[in-house]
Coordinates of C-alpha atoms in Angstrom, one line a residue:
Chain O
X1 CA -87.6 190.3 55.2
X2 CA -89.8 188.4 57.7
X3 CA -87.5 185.6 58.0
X4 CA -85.0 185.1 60.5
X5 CA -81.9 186.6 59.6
X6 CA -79.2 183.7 59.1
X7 CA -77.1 185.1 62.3
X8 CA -79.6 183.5 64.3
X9 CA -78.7 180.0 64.2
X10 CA -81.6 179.2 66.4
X11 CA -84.6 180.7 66.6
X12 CA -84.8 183.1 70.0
X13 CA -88.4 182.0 70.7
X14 CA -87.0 177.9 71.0
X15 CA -83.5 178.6 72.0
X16 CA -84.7 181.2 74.8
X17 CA -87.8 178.8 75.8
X18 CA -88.1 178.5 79.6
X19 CA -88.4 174.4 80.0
X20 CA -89.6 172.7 82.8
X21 CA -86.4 171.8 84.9
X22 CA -84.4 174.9 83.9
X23 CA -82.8 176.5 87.1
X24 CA -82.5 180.4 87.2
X25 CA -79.0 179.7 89.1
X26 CA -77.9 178.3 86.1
X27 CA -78.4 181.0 83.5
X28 CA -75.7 182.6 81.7
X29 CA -76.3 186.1 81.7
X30 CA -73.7 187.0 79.6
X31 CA -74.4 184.5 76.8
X32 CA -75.9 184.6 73.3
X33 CA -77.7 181.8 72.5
X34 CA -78.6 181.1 69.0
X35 CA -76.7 184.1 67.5
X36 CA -73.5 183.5 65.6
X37 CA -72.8 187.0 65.2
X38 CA -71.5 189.7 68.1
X39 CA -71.2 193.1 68.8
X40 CA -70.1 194.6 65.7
X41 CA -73.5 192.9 63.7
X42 CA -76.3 194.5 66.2
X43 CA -76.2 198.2 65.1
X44 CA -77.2 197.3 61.6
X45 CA -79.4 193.8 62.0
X46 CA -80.9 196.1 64.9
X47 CA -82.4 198.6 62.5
X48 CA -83.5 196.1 59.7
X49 CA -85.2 194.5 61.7
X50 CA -86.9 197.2 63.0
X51 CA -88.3 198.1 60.2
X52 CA -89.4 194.6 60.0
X53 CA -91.5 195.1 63.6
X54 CA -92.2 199.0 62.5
X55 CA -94.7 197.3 59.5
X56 CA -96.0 194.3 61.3
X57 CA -96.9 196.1 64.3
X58 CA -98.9 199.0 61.6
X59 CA -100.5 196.0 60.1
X60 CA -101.7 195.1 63.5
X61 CA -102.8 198.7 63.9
X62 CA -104.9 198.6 60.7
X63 CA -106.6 196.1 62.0
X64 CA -107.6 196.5 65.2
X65 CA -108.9 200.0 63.3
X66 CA -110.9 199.2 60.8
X67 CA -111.0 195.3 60.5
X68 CA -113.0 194.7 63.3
X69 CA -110.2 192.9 64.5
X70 CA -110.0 192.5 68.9
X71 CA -106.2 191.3 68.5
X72 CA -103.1 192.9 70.7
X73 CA -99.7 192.0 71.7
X74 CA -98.9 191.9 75.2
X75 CA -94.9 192.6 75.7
X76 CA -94.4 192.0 79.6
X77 CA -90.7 192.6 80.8
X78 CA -89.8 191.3 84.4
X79 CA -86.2 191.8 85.5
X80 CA -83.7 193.0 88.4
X81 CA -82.6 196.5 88.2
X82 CA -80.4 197.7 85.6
X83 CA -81.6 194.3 83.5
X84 CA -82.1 197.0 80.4
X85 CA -85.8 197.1 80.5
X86 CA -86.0 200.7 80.0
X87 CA -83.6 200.2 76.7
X88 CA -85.8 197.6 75.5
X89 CA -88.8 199.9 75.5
X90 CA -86.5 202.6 74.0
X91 CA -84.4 200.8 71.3
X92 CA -87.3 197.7 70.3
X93 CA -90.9 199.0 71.2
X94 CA -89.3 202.7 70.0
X95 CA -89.1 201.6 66.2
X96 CA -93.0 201.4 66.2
X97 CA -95.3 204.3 65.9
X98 CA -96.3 205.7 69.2
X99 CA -100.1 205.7 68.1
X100 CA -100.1 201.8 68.6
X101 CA -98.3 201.8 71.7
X102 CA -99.5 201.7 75.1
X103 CA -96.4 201.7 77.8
X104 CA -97.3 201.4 81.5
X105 CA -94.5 201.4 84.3
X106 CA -95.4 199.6 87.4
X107 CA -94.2 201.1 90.1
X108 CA -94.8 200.8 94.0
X109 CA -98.5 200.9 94.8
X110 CA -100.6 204.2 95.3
X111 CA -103.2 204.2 97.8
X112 CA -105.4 204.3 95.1
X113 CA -104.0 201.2 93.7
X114 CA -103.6 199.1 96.8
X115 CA -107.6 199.7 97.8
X116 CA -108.0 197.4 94.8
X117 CA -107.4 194.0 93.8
X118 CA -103.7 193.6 92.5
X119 CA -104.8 193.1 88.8
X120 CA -106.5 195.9 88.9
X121 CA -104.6 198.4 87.6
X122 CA -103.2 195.3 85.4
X123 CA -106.7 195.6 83.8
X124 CA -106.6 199.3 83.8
X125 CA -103.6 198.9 81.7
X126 CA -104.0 196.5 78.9
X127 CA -103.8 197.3 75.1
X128 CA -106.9 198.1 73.3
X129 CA -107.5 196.0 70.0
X130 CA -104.8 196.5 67.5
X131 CA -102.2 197.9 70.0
X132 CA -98.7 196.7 71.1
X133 CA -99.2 196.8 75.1
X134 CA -95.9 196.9 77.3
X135 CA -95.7 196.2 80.8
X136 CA -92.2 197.7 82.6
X137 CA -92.4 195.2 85.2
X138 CA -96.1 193.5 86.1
X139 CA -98.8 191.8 88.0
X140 CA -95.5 189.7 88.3
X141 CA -94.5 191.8 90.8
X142 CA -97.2 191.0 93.1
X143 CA -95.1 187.4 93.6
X144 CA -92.1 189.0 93.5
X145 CA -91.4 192.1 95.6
X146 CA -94.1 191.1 97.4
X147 CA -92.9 187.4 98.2
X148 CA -89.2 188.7 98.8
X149 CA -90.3 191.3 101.1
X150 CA -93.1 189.6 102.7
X151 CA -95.0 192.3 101.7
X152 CA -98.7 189.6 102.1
X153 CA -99.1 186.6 103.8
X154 CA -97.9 183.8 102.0
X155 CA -101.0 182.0 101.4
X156 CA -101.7 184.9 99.6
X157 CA -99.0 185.4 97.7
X158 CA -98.7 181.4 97.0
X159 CA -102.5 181.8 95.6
X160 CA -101.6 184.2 92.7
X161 CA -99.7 182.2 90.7
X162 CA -102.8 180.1 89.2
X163 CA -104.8 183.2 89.5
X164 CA -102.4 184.9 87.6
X165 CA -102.4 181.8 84.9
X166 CA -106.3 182.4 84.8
X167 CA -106.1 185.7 84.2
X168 CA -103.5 185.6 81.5
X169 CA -105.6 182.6 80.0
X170 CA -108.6 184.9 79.6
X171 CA -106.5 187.6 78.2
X172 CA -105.1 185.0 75.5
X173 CA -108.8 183.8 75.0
X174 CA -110.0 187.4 74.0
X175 CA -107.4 187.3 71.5
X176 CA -104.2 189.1 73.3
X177 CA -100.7 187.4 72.6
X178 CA -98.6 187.7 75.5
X179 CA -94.6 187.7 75.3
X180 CA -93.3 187.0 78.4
X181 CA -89.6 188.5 79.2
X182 CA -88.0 187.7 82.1
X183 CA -84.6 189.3 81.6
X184 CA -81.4 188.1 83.9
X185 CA -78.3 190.4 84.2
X186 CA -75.3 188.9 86.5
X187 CA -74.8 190.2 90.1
X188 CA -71.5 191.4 88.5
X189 CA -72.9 193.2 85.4
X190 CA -75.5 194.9 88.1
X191 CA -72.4 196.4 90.1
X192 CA -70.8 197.7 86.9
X193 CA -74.2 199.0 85.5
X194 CA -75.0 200.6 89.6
X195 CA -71.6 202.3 89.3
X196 CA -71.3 203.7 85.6
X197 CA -74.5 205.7 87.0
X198 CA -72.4 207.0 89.6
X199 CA -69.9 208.0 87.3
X200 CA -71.9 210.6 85.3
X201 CA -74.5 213.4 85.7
X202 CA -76.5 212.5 83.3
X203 CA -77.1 209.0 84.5
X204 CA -77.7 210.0 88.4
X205 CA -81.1 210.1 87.5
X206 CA -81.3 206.2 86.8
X207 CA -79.9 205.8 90.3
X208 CA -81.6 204.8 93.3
X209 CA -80.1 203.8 96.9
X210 CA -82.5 201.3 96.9
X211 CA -81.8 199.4 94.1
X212 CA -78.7 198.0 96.4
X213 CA -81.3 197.1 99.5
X214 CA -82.9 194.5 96.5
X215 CA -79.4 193.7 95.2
X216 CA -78.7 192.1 99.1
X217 CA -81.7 189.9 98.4
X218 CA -80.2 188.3 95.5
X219 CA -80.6 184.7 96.1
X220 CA -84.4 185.5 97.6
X221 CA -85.3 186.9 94.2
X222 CA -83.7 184.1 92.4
X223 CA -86.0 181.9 94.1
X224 CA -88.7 184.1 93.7
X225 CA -88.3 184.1 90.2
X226 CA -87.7 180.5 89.8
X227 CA -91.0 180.1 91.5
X228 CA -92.6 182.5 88.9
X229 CA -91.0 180.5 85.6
X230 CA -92.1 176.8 87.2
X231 CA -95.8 178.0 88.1
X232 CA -96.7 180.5 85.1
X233 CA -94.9 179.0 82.3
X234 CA -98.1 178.2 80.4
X235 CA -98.2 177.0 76.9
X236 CA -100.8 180.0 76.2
X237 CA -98.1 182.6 77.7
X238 CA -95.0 181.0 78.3
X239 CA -91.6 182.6 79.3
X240 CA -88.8 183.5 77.5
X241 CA -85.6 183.7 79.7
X242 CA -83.3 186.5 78.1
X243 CA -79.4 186.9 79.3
X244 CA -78.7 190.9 79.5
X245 CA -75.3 191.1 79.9
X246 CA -75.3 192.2 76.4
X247 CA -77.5 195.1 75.5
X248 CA -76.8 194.4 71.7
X249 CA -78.3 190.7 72.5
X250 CA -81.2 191.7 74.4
X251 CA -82.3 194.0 72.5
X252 CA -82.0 191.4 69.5
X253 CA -83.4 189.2 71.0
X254 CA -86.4 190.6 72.3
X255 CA -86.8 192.4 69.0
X256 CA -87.1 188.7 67.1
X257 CA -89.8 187.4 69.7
X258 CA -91.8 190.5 69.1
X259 CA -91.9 189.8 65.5
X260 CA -92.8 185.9 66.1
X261 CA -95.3 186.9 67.9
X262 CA -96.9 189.0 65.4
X263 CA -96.0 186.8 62.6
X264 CA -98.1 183.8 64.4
X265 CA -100.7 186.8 64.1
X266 CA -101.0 185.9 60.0
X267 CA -102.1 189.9 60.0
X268 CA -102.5 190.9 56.0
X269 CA -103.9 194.2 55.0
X270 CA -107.7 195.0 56.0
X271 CA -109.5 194.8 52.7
X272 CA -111.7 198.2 52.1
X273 CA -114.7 197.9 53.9
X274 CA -116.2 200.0 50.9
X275 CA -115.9 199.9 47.5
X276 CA -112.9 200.9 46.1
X277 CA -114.1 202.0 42.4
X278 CA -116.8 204.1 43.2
X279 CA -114.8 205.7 45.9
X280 CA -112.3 206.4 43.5
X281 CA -114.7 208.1 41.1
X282 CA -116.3 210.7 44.5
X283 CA -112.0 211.5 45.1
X284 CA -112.3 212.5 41.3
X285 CA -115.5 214.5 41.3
X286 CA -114.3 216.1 44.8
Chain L
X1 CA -76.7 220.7 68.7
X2 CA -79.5 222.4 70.2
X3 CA -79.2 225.6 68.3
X4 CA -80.9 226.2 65.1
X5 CA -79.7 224.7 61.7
X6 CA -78.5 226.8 59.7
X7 CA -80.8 225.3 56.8
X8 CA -83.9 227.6 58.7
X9 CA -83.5 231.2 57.8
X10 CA -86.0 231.7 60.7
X11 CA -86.9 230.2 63.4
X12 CA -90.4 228.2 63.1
X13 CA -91.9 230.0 66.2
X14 CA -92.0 233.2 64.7
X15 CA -92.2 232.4 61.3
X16 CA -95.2 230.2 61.5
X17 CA -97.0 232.1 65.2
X18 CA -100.1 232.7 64.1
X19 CA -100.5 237.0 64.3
X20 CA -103.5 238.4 64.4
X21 CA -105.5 239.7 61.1
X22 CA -103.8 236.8 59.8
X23 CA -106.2 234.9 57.6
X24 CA -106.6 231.1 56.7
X25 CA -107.6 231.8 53.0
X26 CA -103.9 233.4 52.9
X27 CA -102.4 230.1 54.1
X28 CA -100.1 228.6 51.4
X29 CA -100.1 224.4 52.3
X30 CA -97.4 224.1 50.1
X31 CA -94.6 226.7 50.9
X32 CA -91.7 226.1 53.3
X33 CA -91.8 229.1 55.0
X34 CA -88.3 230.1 56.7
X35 CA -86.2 227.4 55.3
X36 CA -83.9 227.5 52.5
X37 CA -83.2 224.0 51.9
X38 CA -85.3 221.3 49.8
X39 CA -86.4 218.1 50.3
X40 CA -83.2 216.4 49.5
X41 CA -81.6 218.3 53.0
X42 CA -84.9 216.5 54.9
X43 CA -83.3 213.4 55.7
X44 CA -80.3 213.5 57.3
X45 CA -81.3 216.9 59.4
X46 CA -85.0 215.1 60.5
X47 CA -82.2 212.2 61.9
X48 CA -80.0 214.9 63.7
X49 CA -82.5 216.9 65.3
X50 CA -84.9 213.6 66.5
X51 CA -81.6 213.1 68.3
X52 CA -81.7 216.5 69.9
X53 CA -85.2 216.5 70.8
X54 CA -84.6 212.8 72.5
X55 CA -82.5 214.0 74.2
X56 CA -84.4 217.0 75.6
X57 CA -86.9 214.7 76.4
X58 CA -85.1 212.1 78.1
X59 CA -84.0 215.1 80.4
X60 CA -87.6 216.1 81.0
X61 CA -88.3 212.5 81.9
X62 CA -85.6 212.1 84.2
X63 CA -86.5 215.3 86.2
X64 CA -89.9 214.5 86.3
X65 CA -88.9 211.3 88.0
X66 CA -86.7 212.0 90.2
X67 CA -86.6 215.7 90.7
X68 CA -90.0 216.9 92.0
X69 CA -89.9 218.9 88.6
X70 CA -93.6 218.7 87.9
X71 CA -93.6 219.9 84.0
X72 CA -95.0 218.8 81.2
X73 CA -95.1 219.4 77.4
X74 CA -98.6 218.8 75.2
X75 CA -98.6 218.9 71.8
X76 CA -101.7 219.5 70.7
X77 CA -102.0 218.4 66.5
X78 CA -105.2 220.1 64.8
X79 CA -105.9 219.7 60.7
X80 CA -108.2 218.4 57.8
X81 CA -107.7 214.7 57.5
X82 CA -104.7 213.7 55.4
X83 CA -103.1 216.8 57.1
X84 CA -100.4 214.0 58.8
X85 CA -101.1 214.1 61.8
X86 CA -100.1 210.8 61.9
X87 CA -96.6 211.0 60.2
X88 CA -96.1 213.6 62.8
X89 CA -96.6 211.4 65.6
X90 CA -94.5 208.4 63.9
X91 CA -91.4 210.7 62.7
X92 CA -91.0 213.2 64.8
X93 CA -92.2 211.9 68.1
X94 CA -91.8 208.6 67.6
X95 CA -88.0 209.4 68.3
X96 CA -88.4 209.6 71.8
X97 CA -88.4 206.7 73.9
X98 CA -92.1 205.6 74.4
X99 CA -91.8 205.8 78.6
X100 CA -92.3 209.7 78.3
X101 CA -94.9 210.3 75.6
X102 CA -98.4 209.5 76.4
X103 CA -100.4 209.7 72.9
X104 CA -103.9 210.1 72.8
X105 CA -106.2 209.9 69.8
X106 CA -109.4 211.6 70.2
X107 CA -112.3 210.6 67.8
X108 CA -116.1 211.0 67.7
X109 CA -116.9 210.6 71.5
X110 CA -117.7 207.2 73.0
X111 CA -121.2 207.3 75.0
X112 CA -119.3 207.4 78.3
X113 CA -117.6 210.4 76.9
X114 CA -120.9 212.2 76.0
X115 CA -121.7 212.2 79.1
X116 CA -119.4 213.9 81.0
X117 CA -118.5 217.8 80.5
X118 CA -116.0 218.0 76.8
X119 CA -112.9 218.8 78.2
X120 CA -113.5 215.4 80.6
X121 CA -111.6 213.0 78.3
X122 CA -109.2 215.9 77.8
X123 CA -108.3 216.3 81.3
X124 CA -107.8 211.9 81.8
X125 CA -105.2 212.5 79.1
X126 CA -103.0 215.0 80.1
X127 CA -99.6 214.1 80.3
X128 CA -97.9 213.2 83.9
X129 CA -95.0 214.9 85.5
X130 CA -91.3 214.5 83.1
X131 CA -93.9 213.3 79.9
X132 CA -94.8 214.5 76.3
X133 CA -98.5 214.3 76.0
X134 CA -99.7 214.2 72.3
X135 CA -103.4 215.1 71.3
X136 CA -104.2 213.7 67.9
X137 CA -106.9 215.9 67.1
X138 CA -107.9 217.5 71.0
X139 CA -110.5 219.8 72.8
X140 CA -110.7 222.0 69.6
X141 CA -112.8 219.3 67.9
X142 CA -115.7 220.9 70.5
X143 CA -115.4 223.8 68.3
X144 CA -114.7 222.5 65.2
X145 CA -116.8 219.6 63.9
X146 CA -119.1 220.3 66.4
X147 CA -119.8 224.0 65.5
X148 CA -119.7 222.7 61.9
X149 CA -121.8 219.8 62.1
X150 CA -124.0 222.0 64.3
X151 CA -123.9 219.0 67.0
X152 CA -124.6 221.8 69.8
X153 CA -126.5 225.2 69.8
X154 CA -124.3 228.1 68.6
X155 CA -124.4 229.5 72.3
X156 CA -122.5 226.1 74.0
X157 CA -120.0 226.1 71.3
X158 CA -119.7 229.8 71.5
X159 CA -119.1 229.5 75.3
X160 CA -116.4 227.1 74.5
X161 CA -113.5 229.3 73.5
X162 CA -113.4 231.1 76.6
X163 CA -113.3 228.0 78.2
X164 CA -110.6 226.8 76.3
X165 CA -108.7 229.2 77.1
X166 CA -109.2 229.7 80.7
X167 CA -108.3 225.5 80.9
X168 CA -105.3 225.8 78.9
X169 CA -103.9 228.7 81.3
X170 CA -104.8 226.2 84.1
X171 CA -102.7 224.1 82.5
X172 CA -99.5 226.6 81.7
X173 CA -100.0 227.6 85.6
X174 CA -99.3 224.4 86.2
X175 CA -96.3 223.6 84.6
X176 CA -97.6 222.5 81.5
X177 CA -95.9 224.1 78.2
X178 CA -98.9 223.6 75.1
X179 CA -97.7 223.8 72.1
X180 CA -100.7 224.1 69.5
X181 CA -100.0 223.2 65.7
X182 CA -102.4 223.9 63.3
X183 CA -101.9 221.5 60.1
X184 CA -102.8 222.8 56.6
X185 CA -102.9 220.8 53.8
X186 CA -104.5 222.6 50.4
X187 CA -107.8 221.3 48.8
X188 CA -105.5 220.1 45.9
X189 CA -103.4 218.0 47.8
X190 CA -105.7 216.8 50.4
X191 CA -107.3 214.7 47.0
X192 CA -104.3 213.4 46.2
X193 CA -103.6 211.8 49.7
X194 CA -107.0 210.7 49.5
X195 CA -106.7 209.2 45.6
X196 CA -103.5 207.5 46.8
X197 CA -104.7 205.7 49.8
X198 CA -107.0 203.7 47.2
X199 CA -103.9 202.6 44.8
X200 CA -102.5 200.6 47.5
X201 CA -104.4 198.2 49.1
X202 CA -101.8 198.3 52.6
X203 CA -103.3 202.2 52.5
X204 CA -106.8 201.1 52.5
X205 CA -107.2 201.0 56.3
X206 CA -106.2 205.0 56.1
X207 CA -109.2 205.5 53.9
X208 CA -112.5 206.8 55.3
X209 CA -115.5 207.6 52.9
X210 CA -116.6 209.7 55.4
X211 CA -113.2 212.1 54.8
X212 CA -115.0 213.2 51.5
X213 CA -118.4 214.3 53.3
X214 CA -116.1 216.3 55.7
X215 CA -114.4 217.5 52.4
X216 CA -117.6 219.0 51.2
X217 CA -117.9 221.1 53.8
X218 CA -114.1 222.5 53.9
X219 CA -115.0 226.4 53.6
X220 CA -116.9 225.8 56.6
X221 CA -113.8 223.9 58.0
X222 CA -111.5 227.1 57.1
X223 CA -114.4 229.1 58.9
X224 CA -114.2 227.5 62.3
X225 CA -110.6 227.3 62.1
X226 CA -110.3 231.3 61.2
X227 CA -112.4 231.2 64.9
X228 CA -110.0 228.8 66.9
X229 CA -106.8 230.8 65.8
X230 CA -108.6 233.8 66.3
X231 CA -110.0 233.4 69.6
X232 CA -107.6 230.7 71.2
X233 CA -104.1 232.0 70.2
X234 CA -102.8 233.2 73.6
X235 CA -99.7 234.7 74.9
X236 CA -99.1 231.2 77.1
X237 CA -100.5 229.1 74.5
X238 CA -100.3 230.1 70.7
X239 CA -101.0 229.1 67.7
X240 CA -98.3 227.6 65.5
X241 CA -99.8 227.6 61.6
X242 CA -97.8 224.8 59.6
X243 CA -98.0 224.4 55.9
X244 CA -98.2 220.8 55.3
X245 CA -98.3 219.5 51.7
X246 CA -94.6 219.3 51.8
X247 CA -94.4 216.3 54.9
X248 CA -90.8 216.7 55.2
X249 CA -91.0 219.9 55.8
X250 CA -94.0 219.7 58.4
X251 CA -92.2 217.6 60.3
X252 CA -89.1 219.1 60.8
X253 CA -90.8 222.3 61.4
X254 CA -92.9 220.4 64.4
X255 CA -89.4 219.0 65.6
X256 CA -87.9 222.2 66.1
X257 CA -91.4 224.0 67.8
X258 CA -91.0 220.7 69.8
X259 CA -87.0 221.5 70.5
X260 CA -88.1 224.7 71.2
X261 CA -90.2 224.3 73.9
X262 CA -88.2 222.3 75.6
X263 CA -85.1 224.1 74.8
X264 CA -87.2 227.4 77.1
X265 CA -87.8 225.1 80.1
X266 CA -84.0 225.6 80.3
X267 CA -83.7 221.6 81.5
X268 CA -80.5 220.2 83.2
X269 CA -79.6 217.3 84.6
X270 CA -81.2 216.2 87.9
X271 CA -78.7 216.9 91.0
X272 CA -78.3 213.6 92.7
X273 CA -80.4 213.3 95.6
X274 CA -78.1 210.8 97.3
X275 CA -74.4 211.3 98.4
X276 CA -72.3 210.3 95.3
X277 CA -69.2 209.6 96.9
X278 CA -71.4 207.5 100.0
X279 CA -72.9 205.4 97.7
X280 CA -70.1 204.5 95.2
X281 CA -68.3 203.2 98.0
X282 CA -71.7 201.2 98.9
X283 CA -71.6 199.5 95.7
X284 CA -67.9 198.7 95.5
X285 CA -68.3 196.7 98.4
X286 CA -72.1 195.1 97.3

């Protein structure tokens, strides 16, 4: 069940690879690399392998439990507006038991927040042992946003990239596997997902004037986020560059790195930590 | 969708509030109590209404971030082990998208912990503005395996009720809705779980030899509970007493107290707080 279902020609954690030389201008948001299937295949290859994640991810859970084991995944998702990060955490992380999950949002700064060091509430907010961990948007931001809109100086901004490679280096050292998603929709897609939100009540909600203001700085983020995939593109936490035109492919995709990830984990069940017959004989005489 | 099957005779609310006289000797784990379907009916209608309460909850969410709407909902899950707590927490709210719940599993106190006032690690993990907060076991522990392990003199636990209540209408003041089940399994089946979770090796991590010394003591468990329901069941934040050898039907009576609740806070859409018509015609020309 484990194995890559055969619509995957390629496996999303090679064919999705950020290289060094790859431009961000050159993505093809609307693609589907290393799928031979389409639309019609997600709903069902979606949930089976859902279930596949649902059990590897309570293996992991075990573990970090009982087994003594410090292990977590690390699911961070970087993206423009409307990319589909919210549908990621719904639709992927959602097939896993909320007891293993730890979600944090990263939002604008609170005071609290920017009296401290930028990773700090990075820190605040990583998985315990045996815990999926999922970052909607990052420390990422801090060369993002905050390069775009000039929101630091630029030596300091220029100076996070290695320290964010340190810091991510130390996380992977004290046994946390970090998938990195940086998730691309198409200027055009963006318009089409801005107005459908516009179109319905129930989706006004997901709007935000804003959101265009950071849509004018298109080519600035581009660059900001090239910068990002040439300087933290590690071999300890490299990137994974996901088109998001497609929902269906995303979502897919993201779902298959997720399961790599915890695959490369080799997780089995914890073995009893007691022993099993003469447990079995105190349930009896309970 | 959002009104009741037809499959419950009564609603769980009434049929499962806690009333006063009732007694916990009386409880009977395994009945159903105001449905008229069987386990064969659990299936498909758990499926249906995990789609209403989404939902529901994504409408929370969405007014608790964008609509000033400060309200919350906090489940609050009490019971013996092997009560399935856990199973409630995967199937029932695991069907809402992981951004709104905040889960919180609260165990034998870390050192930090003991050192601050009991409802201390309580308050850190109340849920924000738009979330579900889940308590996996809560602030009732302080008057539960504390008053039965005798872990503080009679007179602090004894204090505690009236504190309890006094911080849970704190709580409701503040927009909070609690909803409070109490999970019953029967002495019968609660060996079974624990028999079952030594067969399987991928059910060892569930297995605590510690569960059986709790076991020992579970008149004095029914005792302290007899208290809790006694003392704590309030007008703004009763007592919900579920029978729970039959899972299926535990959890589909938690889904509809959960419905419920969210169902009273008589949710809508969030109005936009932007001018509709201004800003489609600011993305048709972005």
């Amino acid at each position: 069940m484990a194995e890559l279902p055969d619509l995957w020609t390629h496996h999303p954690s090679s064919v999705l690879a950020f290289r060094p030389g790859n431009r961000v201008t050159d993505i093809d948001a609307g693609a589907t690399p290393g799928f031979r299937g389409d639309k019609a295949d997600a709903p069902a290859l979606q949930a089976e392998r859902n279930a596949v994640f649902a059990d590897l991810q309570e293996m992991l859970y075990a573990n970090g439990k009982t087994a003594g084991d410090h292990r977590s995944v690390l699911l961070v998702l970087q993206g423009m507006d409307t990319a589909g990060k919210g549908g990621i955490v719904g639709h992927v992380v959602g097939a896993a038991n909320p007891m293993g999950v730890r979600y944090t949002s990263f939002g604008v700064p609170t005071a609290e927040e920017r009296a401290h060091h930028y990773l700090w509430r990075i820190r605040n907010a990583l998985p315990p042992a045996g815990h999926i961990g999922v970052f909607d948007r990052s420390h990422y931001e801090d060369v993002l946003v905050v390069r775009v809109r000039n929101l630091v100086a630029p030596e300091v901004w220029g100076a996070r990239y290695d320290e964010i490679n340190a810091f991510e280096k130390e996380l992977v050292d004290a046994g946390t596997t970090i998938v990195k998603v940086a998730m691309f929709v198409s200027p055009e897609e963006q318009k089409q997902r801005l107005a459908a939100r516009l179109e319905r009540p129930d989706k006004y909600w997901k709007y935000n004037p804003g959101d265009l203001d950071e849509r004018k700085l298109w080519p600035q983020y581009q660059e900001a986020y090239q910068a990002v995939l040439d300087k933290t593109n590690t071999d300890y936490a490299p990137w994974h560059v996901v088109p998001c035109d497609r929902k269906w492919y995303s979502r897919l995709a993201v779902t298959e790195l997720l399961i790599e990830a915890l695959r490369a984990m080799d997780l089995s069940w914890p073995p009893a930590d007691f022993d099993v017959e003469a447990e079995r004989a105190r349930v009896e005489q309970a």
